[in-house]
Amino acid sequence: MEINELTPAERRVWDAFPRGEGVDFREHPEDSSVDGAGWGPERTVRADVLRALLLGAATAEEGRVAGLKIKGARIVGDLDLRYAVVDHPIRLRDCWFERKPLLYGSRLKALVLGYSTLPGLTAATMRVEVVLRLSCCRITGPVRLQGAKVDGGLFLQGAVIGPTTGDEAEEPPLQLNHIEIGTDIIANDLTVHGQMRLNGATVGGQVQLDRARLLTPGGIALHAETLTVGTDLRAHRLHARGMVNLTGSRIPGQAHLTRADLANPGGTALRASSCTIGELWLRHCPPIQGDVNLRRSTFDLLHVEPGSWPERIAIDGLTYRTLAPHLPPEQRLPALEREESGYLPYAYEQLGAAYRTVGDEAGARTVQLAKLRRHRGTLPRHARAWGLLQDATVGYGFRPLRATGWLVALLLTGTVAYSVTPPRPLKAGEAPDFNAVFYTIDLMLPIIGFGQESAYAPSGWYQWLSYVLIVTGWVLATTTAAGVSRSLQRQ
């Protein structure tokens, strides 16, 4: 391109490039690129001019670092850098693009498009050595960054992407599948009207989605299967309409969804199955609208309040070491009844183990008792009757003082009854002195003998009372032994 073909605006850019100086076309610092379609020729630069500069039409002045640094320009035509190797940083801030930049397969030093308005960005498999900034951009078409590699960070904070229209209406607005980021993805306050894809992405540092708005009602808002993060996934106050899918992700630090608003009515709102996560925080979240699937995942810490669980959950195979906040088991147990597959013994075992981990043995026993009661409902009628009897008498061995209470009540009943009307001796003159207390104990406890039962024979309704005491004693002894045996096996 000959320099005599340049417009005055383009000549400013051409002259500044070899020195790496900036050109600011803005009339006011508050100018918005959203209005760029109406900017005149004094702010218009052809994309071909920029392409020529970046591909070597002008060289750096001695002692200077050449670079493209523009603010507030209206860029018309195709900025086509497909497969290009560009050794100069590109900074096009507050600019309006007539057409989407084409950067497929390119090799760039740095790309900064902050606060610009674009109809899309095609940059799959692009390589960026330093940084890729799309902060506060307004992008109406798809952002295609599949397979891109950025040695530094990717910045999307405050950007608004989508909704896509026309032939691209069915395409996800933000495509980051298999992207490789050397440091962090910073996307706080990001808004995506459609699906954000992070499947197979690798991020050396953390992913930040604090206050982000992902809006795909009835679909998948965040598709991040097999995401690998070096430290944390932060999504404080995330607003998601559609599924948040983290299946198979690896997050060694925290998955921080504190105060996140997750909703996908009639579908799954959060799917984090087969994940390995250090800490999953669902702290202070409003009730999740839609199912939660945590099957086969492993967490060191699961932080969730009971009120955040939805009506249906899937936790088969979920493993966690500790559960926070520490609450009485009576507040945690109702969530286990929401398991979509019904009674799940492992879920109770896992909850009990969490209480034992923090030294709350009483809480662990309460969970085990709840497990046996829930299991009773799955048994045949005769087995349910036996289980009900064990529960009523000794609480399946977890409430041994119940048996003591029954025994004391029966002992008092028998003592009073037989004190009023002592039974007759079987052999007059040979029977020991009658003692109502020890006679009742003889009837109730089959393994203890004080010589009272064999020496006296009650009659009338007192005889029926003796039968009741004998049978009840046997039942209490049997259920207590069964409960103690079960408790010892668990130890």
Short mmCIF file of C-alpha atoms in Angstrom, two decimals:
data_model
loop_
_atom_site.label_atom_id
_atom_site.label_comp_id
_atom_site.label_asym_id
_atom_site.label_seq_id
_atom_site.Cartn_x
_atom_site.Cartn_y
_atom_site.Cartn_z
CA MET A 1 0.00 0.00 0.00
CA GLU A 2 1.40 3.38 -1.02
CA ILE A 3 1.47 6.11 1.56
CA ASN A 4 -0.08 8.59 -0.89
CA GLU A 5 -3.26 6.49 -0.84
CA LEU A 6 -3.87 7.14 2.84
CA THR A 7 -6.56 9.38 4.28
CA PRO A 8 -5.55 11.94 6.92
CA ALA A 9 -6.77 9.64 9.67
CA GLU A 10 -4.83 6.69 8.27
CA ARG A 11 -1.69 8.81 7.84
CA ARG A 12 -1.77 9.57 11.58
CA VAL A 13 -1.80 5.85 12.31
CA TRP A 14 0.91 5.14 9.71
CA ASP A 15 3.25 7.77 11.11
CA ALA A 16 2.73 6.70 14.74
CA PHE A 17 3.25 2.98 14.15
CA PRO A 18 7.08 2.92 13.74
CA ARG A 19 7.48 4.79 17.02
CA GLY A 20 4.90 2.70 18.87
CA GLU A 21 2.95 5.86 19.70
CA GLY A 22 -0.76 5.98 20.27
CA VAL A 23 -3.37 7.71 18.14
CA ASP A 24 -6.50 8.83 19.95
CA PHE A 25 -9.44 9.71 17.68
CA ARG A 26 -11.88 10.28 20.51
CA GLU A 27 -13.48 13.67 20.83
CA HIS A 28 -14.22 13.04 24.53
CA PRO A 29 -12.86 10.42 26.94
CA GLU A 30 -16.46 9.28 27.51
CA ASP A 31 -16.99 8.40 23.84
CA SER A 32 -18.52 4.93 23.45
CA SER A 33 -17.63 2.57 20.63
CA VAL A 34 -21.29 1.52 20.51
CA ASP A 35 -21.89 4.73 18.54
CA GLY A 36 -19.05 4.04 16.13
CA ALA A 37 -21.26 3.32 13.12
CA GLY A 38 -21.98 7.06 12.89
CA TRP A 39 -18.40 8.27 13.12
CA GLY A 40 -17.13 10.18 10.08
CA PRO A 41 -14.05 9.91 7.86
CA GLU A 42 -11.94 11.82 10.37
CA ARG A 43 -12.16 8.73 12.59
CA THR A 44 -12.31 6.01 9.94
CA VAL A 45 -9.39 3.68 9.18
CA ARG A 46 -9.41 0.86 6.64
CA ALA A 47 -8.56 -2.57 7.99
CA ASP A 48 -6.25 -3.09 4.98
CA VAL A 49 -4.04 -0.24 6.24
CA LEU A 50 -3.72 -1.88 9.63
CA ARG A 51 -2.98 -5.23 8.03
CA ALA A 52 -0.23 -3.72 5.87
CA LEU A 53 1.43 -2.14 8.90
CA LEU A 54 1.30 -5.33 10.94
CA LEU A 55 2.75 -7.40 8.11
CA GLY A 56 5.79 -5.19 7.56
CA ALA A 57 4.85 -2.24 5.37
CA ALA A 58 6.53 0.06 7.92
CA THR A 59 9.45 -0.74 10.18
CA ALA A 60 10.32 0.44 13.64
CA GLU A 61 12.41 3.54 14.09
CA GLU A 62 15.81 2.94 15.61
CA GLY A 63 15.56 2.63 19.36
CA ARG A 64 11.76 2.33 19.31
CA VAL A 65 9.35 -0.62 19.51
CA ALA A 66 6.80 -0.45 16.71
CA GLY A 67 3.22 -1.18 17.56
CA LEU A 68 -0.39 -0.50 16.67
CA LYS A 69 -2.00 1.64 19.36
CA ILE A 70 -5.34 3.26 18.47
CA LYS A 71 -8.29 4.59 20.44
CA GLY A 72 -11.72 5.54 19.18
CA ALA A 73 -11.38 4.57 15.49
CA ARG A 74 -14.01 3.29 13.07
CA ILE A 75 -12.37 0.32 11.39
CA VAL A 76 -13.96 -0.71 8.09
CA GLY A 77 -13.36 -3.78 5.96
CA ASP A 78 -11.83 -7.13 6.92
CA LEU A 79 -8.91 -7.18 9.32
CA ASP A 80 -7.69 -10.46 7.88
CA LEU A 81 -4.66 -11.83 9.69
CA ARG A 82 -5.36 -15.52 9.22
CA TYR A 83 -2.15 -17.56 9.61
CA ALA A 84 -0.16 -14.34 9.93
CA VAL A 85 2.86 -13.97 12.18
CA VAL A 86 2.77 -10.52 13.75
CA ASP A 87 5.72 -9.33 15.81
CA HIS A 88 4.06 -6.12 16.98
CA PRO A 89 1.56 -5.60 19.80
CA ILE A 90 -1.98 -4.74 18.70
CA ARG A 91 -3.99 -2.32 20.86
CA LEU A 92 -7.31 -1.21 19.35
CA ARG A 93 -9.19 0.25 22.29
CA ASP A 94 -12.63 1.89 22.11
CA CYS A 95 -12.82 1.04 18.40
CA TRP A 96 -15.84 0.10 16.28
CA PHE A 97 -15.40 -2.73 13.78
CA GLU A 98 -17.51 -3.00 10.67
CA ARG A 99 -16.62 -6.67 10.29
CA LYS A 100 -15.30 -9.35 12.59
CA PRO A 101 -11.49 -9.63 12.77
CA LEU A 102 -10.19 -12.84 11.18
CA LEU A 103 -7.28 -14.17 13.23
CA TYR A 104 -7.58 -17.92 12.68
CA GLY A 105 -4.21 -19.63 13.12
CA SER A 106 -2.35 -16.35 13.64
CA ARG A 107 0.69 -15.79 15.87
CA LEU A 108 0.53 -12.53 17.81
CA LYS A 109 2.53 -10.74 20.48
CA ALA A 110 -0.41 -9.15 22.27
CA LEU A 111 -4.01 -8.34 21.35
CA VAL A 112 -5.98 -5.68 23.20
CA LEU A 113 -9.51 -4.84 22.02
CA GLY A 114 -10.88 -3.45 25.27
CA TYR A 115 -14.09 -1.35 25.19
CA SER A 116 -14.50 -1.99 21.47
CA THR A 117 -17.64 -3.01 19.58
CA LEU A 118 -17.35 -5.94 17.20
CA PRO A 119 -19.71 -8.15 15.16
CA GLY A 120 -17.70 -11.19 16.28
CA LEU A 121 -14.18 -12.52 16.49
CA THR A 122 -12.76 -15.52 14.64
CA ALA A 123 -9.51 -16.56 16.30
CA ALA A 124 -9.52 -20.34 16.74
CA THR A 125 -6.04 -21.88 17.19
CA MET A 126 -4.55 -18.38 17.55
CA ARG A 127 -1.37 -18.04 19.59
CA VAL A 128 -0.74 -14.97 21.76
CA GLU A 129 2.53 -14.54 23.61
CA VAL A 130 1.55 -11.95 26.17
CA VAL A 131 -2.12 -11.18 26.74
CA LEU A 132 -5.57 -11.22 25.12
CA ARG A 133 -7.86 -8.44 26.37
CA LEU A 134 -11.54 -8.23 25.47
CA SER A 135 -12.49 -6.30 28.59
CA CYS A 136 -15.78 -4.35 28.37
CA CYS A 137 -16.21 -5.20 24.70
CA ARG A 138 -19.65 -5.34 23.09
CA ILE A 139 -19.61 -8.29 20.72
CA THR A 140 -22.78 -9.19 18.87
CA GLY A 141 -21.53 -12.28 17.04
CA PRO A 142 -19.68 -15.45 18.08
CA VAL A 143 -16.28 -15.23 19.72
CA ARG A 144 -14.42 -18.25 18.36
CA LEU A 145 -11.31 -19.03 20.40
CA GLN A 146 -11.35 -22.83 20.26
CA GLY A 147 -7.89 -24.27 20.64
CA ALA A 148 -6.29 -20.85 21.13
CA LYS A 149 -3.23 -20.56 23.32
CA VAL A 150 -2.39 -17.49 25.40
CA ASP A 151 0.85 -17.52 27.37
CA GLY A 152 -0.47 -14.80 29.66
CA GLY A 153 -4.07 -14.12 30.66
CA LEU A 154 -7.45 -13.81 28.98
CA PHE A 155 -9.46 -10.79 30.14
CA LEU A 156 -13.22 -10.63 29.56
CA GLN A 157 -14.38 -8.60 32.54
CA GLY A 158 -17.38 -6.41 31.83
CA ALA A 159 -17.78 -7.72 28.28
CA VAL A 160 -21.22 -8.28 26.75
CA ILE A 161 -21.35 -11.08 24.19
CA GLY A 162 -24.38 -12.00 22.07
CA PRO A 163 -27.11 -12.63 21.41
CA THR A 164 -26.09 -13.97 18.03
CA THR A 165 -28.50 -13.54 15.13
CA GLY A 166 -29.03 -14.62 11.52
CA ASP A 167 -27.04 -17.61 10.31
CA GLU A 168 -25.08 -17.64 13.57
CA ALA A 169 -28.13 -17.67 15.85
CA GLU A 170 -27.63 -21.34 16.81
CA GLU A 171 -23.93 -20.92 17.50
CA PRO A 172 -22.66 -20.45 21.10
CA PRO A 173 -21.62 -16.81 21.54
CA LEU A 174 -18.46 -17.57 23.55
CA GLN A 175 -16.42 -20.56 22.38
CA LEU A 176 -13.36 -21.34 24.50
CA ASN A 177 -13.20 -25.11 24.03
CA HIS A 178 -9.70 -26.54 24.54
CA ILE A 179 -8.20 -23.11 25.04
CA GLU A 180 -4.89 -22.98 26.92
CA ILE A 181 -4.32 -20.03 29.22
CA GLY A 182 -0.96 -19.63 30.93
CA THR A 183 -2.22 -17.60 33.87
CA ASP A 184 -5.86 -16.60 34.50
CA ILE A 185 -9.20 -16.08 32.83
CA ILE A 186 -10.62 -12.90 34.34
CA ALA A 187 -14.29 -12.61 33.40
CA ASN A 188 -15.88 -10.79 36.31
CA ASP A 189 -19.14 -8.99 35.36
CA LEU A 190 -19.19 -10.78 32.00
CA THR A 191 -22.59 -11.09 30.30
CA VAL A 192 -23.18 -13.84 27.76
CA HIS A 193 -26.53 -14.10 25.98
CA GLY A 194 -26.19 -17.78 25.20
CA GLN A 195 -23.76 -20.53 26.03
CA MET A 196 -20.23 -20.07 27.33
CA ARG A 197 -18.12 -23.08 26.35
CA LEU A 198 -15.00 -24.10 28.24
CA ASN A 199 -14.92 -27.82 27.47
CA GLY A 200 -11.44 -29.26 27.78
CA ALA A 201 -9.92 -25.87 28.62
CA THR A 202 -6.67 -25.68 30.59
CA VAL A 203 -6.03 -22.65 32.79
CA GLY A 204 -2.75 -22.34 34.65
CA GLY A 205 -4.15 -20.06 37.33
CA GLN A 206 -7.79 -19.37 38.15
CA VAL A 207 -11.05 -18.68 36.37
CA GLN A 208 -12.93 -15.67 37.72
CA LEU A 209 -16.64 -15.34 36.97
CA ASP A 210 -17.69 -13.14 39.89
CA ARG A 211 -21.04 -11.45 39.16
CA ALA A 212 -21.09 -12.89 35.65
CA ARG A 213 -24.46 -13.31 33.91
CA LEU A 214 -24.81 -16.41 31.74
CA LEU A 215 -28.22 -16.44 30.11
CA THR A 216 -29.38 -19.56 28.27
CA PRO A 217 -32.84 -20.34 29.67
CA GLY A 218 -33.61 -24.00 29.13
CA GLY A 219 -30.15 -24.84 27.84
CA ILE A 220 -26.56 -25.00 29.06
CA ALA A 221 -25.31 -21.66 30.33
CA LEU A 222 -21.75 -22.77 31.21
CA HIS A 223 -20.46 -25.85 29.39
CA ALA A 224 -17.16 -26.62 31.12
CA GLU A 225 -16.73 -30.39 30.96
CA THR A 226 -13.21 -31.62 31.78
CA LEU A 227 -12.08 -28.10 32.63
CA THR A 228 -8.66 -28.09 34.30
CA VAL A 229 -7.79 -25.17 36.55
CA GLY A 230 -4.50 -24.57 38.31
CA THR A 231 -6.02 -23.03 41.43
CA ASP A 232 -9.63 -21.81 41.79
CA LEU A 233 -12.90 -21.31 39.98
CA ARG A 234 -14.45 -18.17 41.44
CA ALA A 235 -18.08 -17.45 40.62
CA HIS A 236 -19.27 -15.30 43.52
CA ARG A 237 -22.81 -14.04 42.80
CA LEU A 238 -22.88 -15.82 39.45
CA HIS A 239 -26.28 -15.41 37.78
CA ALA A 240 -26.92 -18.42 35.56
CA ARG A 241 -30.09 -19.16 33.62
CA GLY A 242 -29.48 -22.61 32.25
CA MET A 243 -27.28 -25.49 33.37
CA VAL A 244 -23.85 -24.95 34.88
CA ASN A 245 -22.01 -28.06 33.72
CA LEU A 246 -18.66 -28.85 35.35
CA THR A 247 -18.64 -32.60 34.63
CA GLY A 248 -15.19 -34.13 34.93
CA SER A 249 -13.50 -30.88 35.96
CA ARG A 250 -10.31 -30.75 38.01
CA ILE A 251 -10.10 -27.82 40.43
CA PRO A 252 -7.50 -28.34 43.17
CA GLY A 253 -8.46 -25.20 45.10
CA GLN A 254 -11.96 -23.79 45.51
CA ALA A 255 -14.99 -23.86 43.28
CA HIS A 256 -16.46 -20.73 44.81
CA LEU A 257 -20.18 -20.37 44.00
CA THR A 258 -21.02 -18.31 47.07
CA ARG A 259 -24.34 -16.47 46.67
CA ALA A 260 -24.66 -17.84 43.15
CA ASP A 261 -28.16 -17.73 41.66
CA LEU A 262 -28.58 -20.95 39.67
CA ALA A 263 -31.81 -21.69 37.84
CA ASN A 264 -32.84 -24.17 35.17
CA PRO A 265 -36.44 -25.11 36.07
CA GLY A 266 -37.45 -28.51 34.74
CA GLY A 267 -33.83 -29.51 34.10
CA THR A 268 -30.46 -29.72 35.83
CA ALA A 269 -29.21 -26.44 37.27
CA LEU A 270 -25.79 -27.67 38.48
CA ARG A 271 -24.00 -30.72 37.16
CA ALA A 272 -20.65 -31.37 38.80
CA SER A 273 -20.42 -35.14 38.42
CA SER A 274 -17.13 -37.05 38.22
CA CYS A 275 -15.27 -33.95 39.43
CA THR A 276 -12.25 -33.66 41.68
CA ILE A 277 -12.50 -30.39 43.58
CA GLY A 278 -10.70 -29.24 46.70
CA GLU A 279 -13.60 -27.22 48.10
CA LEU A 280 -17.06 -26.66 46.64
CA TRP A 281 -18.70 -23.60 48.15
CA LEU A 282 -22.44 -23.08 47.71
CA ARG A 283 -22.59 -20.70 50.67
CA HIS A 284 -25.55 -18.35 51.10
CA CYS A 285 -27.05 -19.42 47.78
CA PRO A 286 -30.78 -18.95 47.23
CA PRO A 287 -32.66 -22.24 46.68
CA ILE A 288 -31.37 -23.77 43.47
CA GLN A 289 -34.09 -24.01 40.82
CA GLY A 290 -33.49 -27.28 39.04
CA ASP A 291 -31.74 -30.55 39.84
CA VAL A 292 -28.22 -30.85 41.27
CA ASN A 293 -26.02 -33.73 40.11
CA LEU A 294 -22.85 -34.45 42.12
CA ARG A 295 -22.50 -38.15 41.30
CA ARG A 296 -19.09 -39.77 41.65
CA SER A 297 -17.38 -36.51 42.58
CA THR A 298 -14.74 -36.07 45.25
CA PHE A 299 -14.52 -32.98 47.45
CA ASP A 300 -12.32 -32.27 50.44
CA LEU A 301 -14.91 -29.76 51.69
CA LEU A 302 -18.55 -29.38 50.70
CA HIS A 303 -20.02 -26.13 51.98
CA VAL A 304 -23.77 -25.89 51.45
CA GLU A 305 -26.70 -24.82 53.60
CA PRO A 306 -29.68 -27.21 53.69
CA GLY A 307 -31.97 -24.51 52.32
CA SER A 308 -30.00 -24.28 49.08
CA TRP A 309 -30.74 -27.85 47.96
CA PRO A 310 -33.44 -28.22 45.30
CA GLU A 311 -36.27 -30.74 45.41
CA ARG A 312 -34.21 -33.40 43.63
CA ILE A 313 -30.51 -34.24 43.85
CA ALA A 314 -28.24 -36.99 42.54
CA ILE A 315 -25.37 -37.86 44.92
CA ASP A 316 -24.67 -41.54 44.22
CA GLY A 317 -20.94 -42.03 44.75
CA LEU A 318 -20.35 -38.51 46.08
CA THR A 319 -17.39 -38.43 48.48
CA TYR A 320 -16.47 -35.56 50.76
CA ARG A 321 -14.26 -35.39 53.83
CA THR A 322 -15.93 -32.54 55.70
CA LEU A 323 -19.27 -30.80 55.45
CA ALA A 324 -19.87 -27.16 56.35
CA PRO A 325 -21.37 -25.38 58.09
CA HIS A 326 -21.51 -27.83 60.98
CA LEU A 327 -25.20 -28.34 61.72
CA PRO A 328 -27.24 -30.89 63.67
CA PRO A 329 -27.82 -33.99 61.55
CA GLU A 330 -31.57 -33.43 61.73
CA GLN A 331 -31.04 -30.46 59.38
CA ARG A 332 -28.89 -32.45 56.95
CA LEU A 333 -30.88 -35.68 56.73
CA PRO A 334 -33.89 -34.36 54.74
CA ALA A 335 -31.60 -33.68 51.78
CA LEU A 336 -30.79 -37.41 51.52
CA GLU A 337 -34.46 -38.13 50.98
CA ARG A 338 -34.31 -36.02 47.81
CA GLU A 339 -31.97 -38.47 46.06
CA GLU A 340 -33.61 -39.19 42.71
CA SER A 341 -32.83 -42.91 42.83
CA GLY A 342 -34.47 -43.36 46.24
CA TYR A 343 -32.83 -44.89 49.30
CA LEU A 344 -29.06 -44.71 48.94
CA PRO A 345 -27.15 -46.39 51.82
CA TYR A 346 -23.81 -44.89 50.78
CA ALA A 347 -25.14 -41.35 51.16
CA TYR A 348 -25.90 -42.01 54.83
CA GLU A 349 -22.53 -43.65 55.38
CA GLN A 350 -20.80 -40.63 53.82
CA LEU A 351 -22.75 -38.18 55.97
CA GLY A 352 -22.02 -40.18 59.10
CA ALA A 353 -18.32 -40.26 58.22
CA ALA A 354 -18.31 -36.47 57.87
CA TYR A 355 -19.68 -36.12 61.41
CA ARG A 356 -17.07 -38.56 62.74
CA THR A 357 -14.32 -36.61 60.96
CA VAL A 358 -15.10 -33.54 63.08
CA GLY A 359 -15.48 -35.61 66.24
CA ASP A 360 -19.29 -35.49 66.45
CA GLU A 361 -19.99 -39.11 67.36
CA ALA A 362 -23.52 -38.31 68.51
CA GLY A 363 -24.29 -36.81 65.12
CA ALA A 364 -22.83 -39.85 63.38
CA ARG A 365 -25.06 -42.17 65.42
CA THR A 366 -28.12 -40.10 64.57
CA VAL A 367 -27.30 -40.47 60.87
CA GLN A 368 -26.85 -44.24 61.20
CA LEU A 369 -30.18 -44.51 63.01
CA ALA A 370 -31.87 -42.52 60.23
CA LYS A 371 -30.28 -44.86 57.68
CA LEU A 372 -31.74 -47.95 59.38
CA ARG A 373 -35.16 -46.36 59.62
CA ARG A 374 -35.08 -45.44 55.94
CA HIS A 375 -33.90 -48.94 55.08
CA ARG A 376 -36.78 -50.42 57.05
CA GLY A 377 -39.24 -49.02 54.52
CA THR A 378 -37.63 -51.15 51.77
CA LEU A 379 -38.03 -54.46 53.66
CA PRO A 380 -40.82 -57.10 53.62
CA ARG A 381 -43.62 -56.69 56.14
CA HIS A 382 -42.30 -59.17 58.72
CA ALA A 383 -38.83 -57.62 58.60
CA ARG A 384 -40.30 -54.15 58.98
CA ALA A 385 -42.14 -55.32 62.12
CA TRP A 386 -38.93 -56.65 63.64
CA GLY A 387 -37.11 -53.44 62.73
CA LEU A 388 -39.87 -51.33 64.22
CA LEU A 389 -39.58 -53.31 67.44
CA GLN A 390 -35.81 -52.78 67.56
CA ASP A 391 -36.31 -49.09 66.92
CA ALA A 392 -38.93 -48.67 69.62
CA THR A 393 -36.98 -50.58 72.24
CA VAL A 394 -33.30 -49.70 71.75
CA GLY A 395 -33.18 -47.46 68.69
CA TYR A 396 -31.34 -50.17 66.72
CA GLY A 397 -28.64 -50.15 69.38
CA PHE A 398 -28.00 -46.41 69.12
CA ARG A 399 -30.42 -45.60 71.95
CA PRO A 400 -29.59 -48.24 74.62
CA LEU A 401 -31.11 -46.17 77.42
CA ARG A 402 -34.51 -46.85 75.90
CA ALA A 403 -34.21 -50.47 77.00
CA THR A 404 -33.34 -49.28 80.49
CA GLY A 405 -36.46 -47.14 80.52
CA TRP A 406 -38.65 -50.04 79.44
CA LEU A 407 -37.08 -52.31 82.06
CA VAL A 408 -37.56 -49.77 84.85
CA ALA A 409 -41.20 -49.21 83.88
CA LEU A 410 -41.91 -52.94 83.79
CA LEU A 411 -40.02 -53.50 87.04
CA LEU A 412 -42.14 -50.89 88.79
CA THR A 413 -45.33 -52.37 87.36
CA GLY A 414 -44.47 -55.90 88.45
CA THR A 415 -43.20 -54.81 91.87
CA VAL A 416 -46.38 -52.88 92.69
CA ALA A 417 -48.70 -55.59 91.36
CA TYR A 418 -47.05 -58.47 93.18
CA SER A 419 -46.61 -56.47 96.38
CA VAL A 420 -50.38 -55.94 96.55
CA THR A 421 -51.19 -59.59 95.82
CA PRO A 422 -48.18 -61.89 96.27
CA PRO A 423 -48.32 -65.21 94.32
CA ARG A 424 -48.79 -68.44 96.22
CA PRO A 425 -45.75 -70.65 96.94
CA LEU A 426 -45.53 -73.89 94.98
CA LYS A 427 -44.38 -75.83 98.07
CA ALA A 428 -45.48 -74.50 101.39
CA GLY A 429 -42.69 -74.20 103.92
CA GLU A 430 -39.95 -74.65 101.28
CA ALA A 431 -40.19 -71.41 99.37
CA PRO A 432 -37.83 -68.52 100.22
CA ASP A 433 -39.27 -65.32 101.57
CA PHE A 434 -41.16 -63.58 98.78
CA ASN A 435 -39.61 -60.38 97.35
CA ALA A 436 -41.68 -58.56 94.72
CA VAL A 437 -38.67 -56.77 93.22
CA PHE A 438 -36.53 -59.86 92.69
CA TYR A 439 -39.52 -61.91 91.60
CA THR A 440 -40.18 -59.39 88.81
CA ILE A 441 -36.49 -59.39 87.87
CA ASP A 442 -36.55 -63.19 87.71
CA LEU A 443 -39.44 -63.02 85.25
CA MET A 444 -37.93 -60.32 83.03
CA LEU A 445 -34.29 -61.36 82.79
CA PRO A 446 -33.96 -64.94 81.56
CA ILE A 447 -30.24 -65.21 82.24
CA ILE A 448 -30.52 -64.18 85.90
CA GLY A 449 -32.06 -66.34 88.61
CA PHE A 450 -32.80 -65.40 92.24
CA GLY A 451 -34.94 -68.48 93.00
CA GLN A 452 -38.16 -66.47 93.15
CA GLU A 453 -39.80 -67.44 89.83
CA SER A 454 -39.39 -71.19 90.43
CA ALA A 455 -40.80 -70.98 93.95
CA TYR A 456 -44.00 -69.03 93.35
CA ALA A 457 -46.93 -69.37 90.94
CA PRO A 458 -49.26 -66.40 90.30
CA SER A 459 -52.88 -66.90 89.39
CA GLY A 460 -55.57 -65.01 87.55
CA TRP A 461 -54.56 -61.88 85.72
CA TYR A 462 -51.30 -61.83 87.68
CA GLN A 463 -50.35 -64.94 85.75
CA TRP A 464 -50.98 -63.09 82.48
CA LEU A 465 -48.85 -60.26 83.81
CA SER A 466 -46.04 -62.72 84.40
CA TYR A 467 -46.32 -63.93 80.82
CA VAL A 468 -46.09 -60.34 79.58
CA LEU A 469 -43.01 -59.72 81.70
CA ILE A 470 -41.32 -62.91 80.47
CA VAL A 471 -42.02 -62.20 76.78
CA THR A 472 -41.05 -58.55 77.09
CA GLY A 473 -37.83 -59.48 78.85
CA TRP A 474 -36.90 -61.87 76.06
CA VAL A 475 -37.70 -59.26 73.39
CA LEU A 476 -35.67 -56.58 75.15
CA ALA A 477 -32.75 -58.94 75.65
CA THR A 478 -32.80 -60.05 72.00
CA THR A 479 -33.17 -56.57 70.49
CA THR A 480 -30.52 -55.17 72.81
CA ALA A 481 -28.10 -57.90 71.82
CA ALA A 482 -28.83 -57.31 68.12
CA GLY A 483 -28.36 -53.57 68.49
CA VAL A 484 -25.14 -53.88 70.46
CA SER A 485 -23.80 -56.40 67.93
CA ARG A 486 -24.61 -54.02 65.06
CA SER A 487 -22.95 -51.13 66.89
CA LEU A 488 -19.81 -53.15 67.57
CA GLN A 489 -19.60 -54.19 63.91
CA ARG A 490 -19.66 -50.52 62.87
CA GLN A 491 -16.86 -49.77 65.28
#
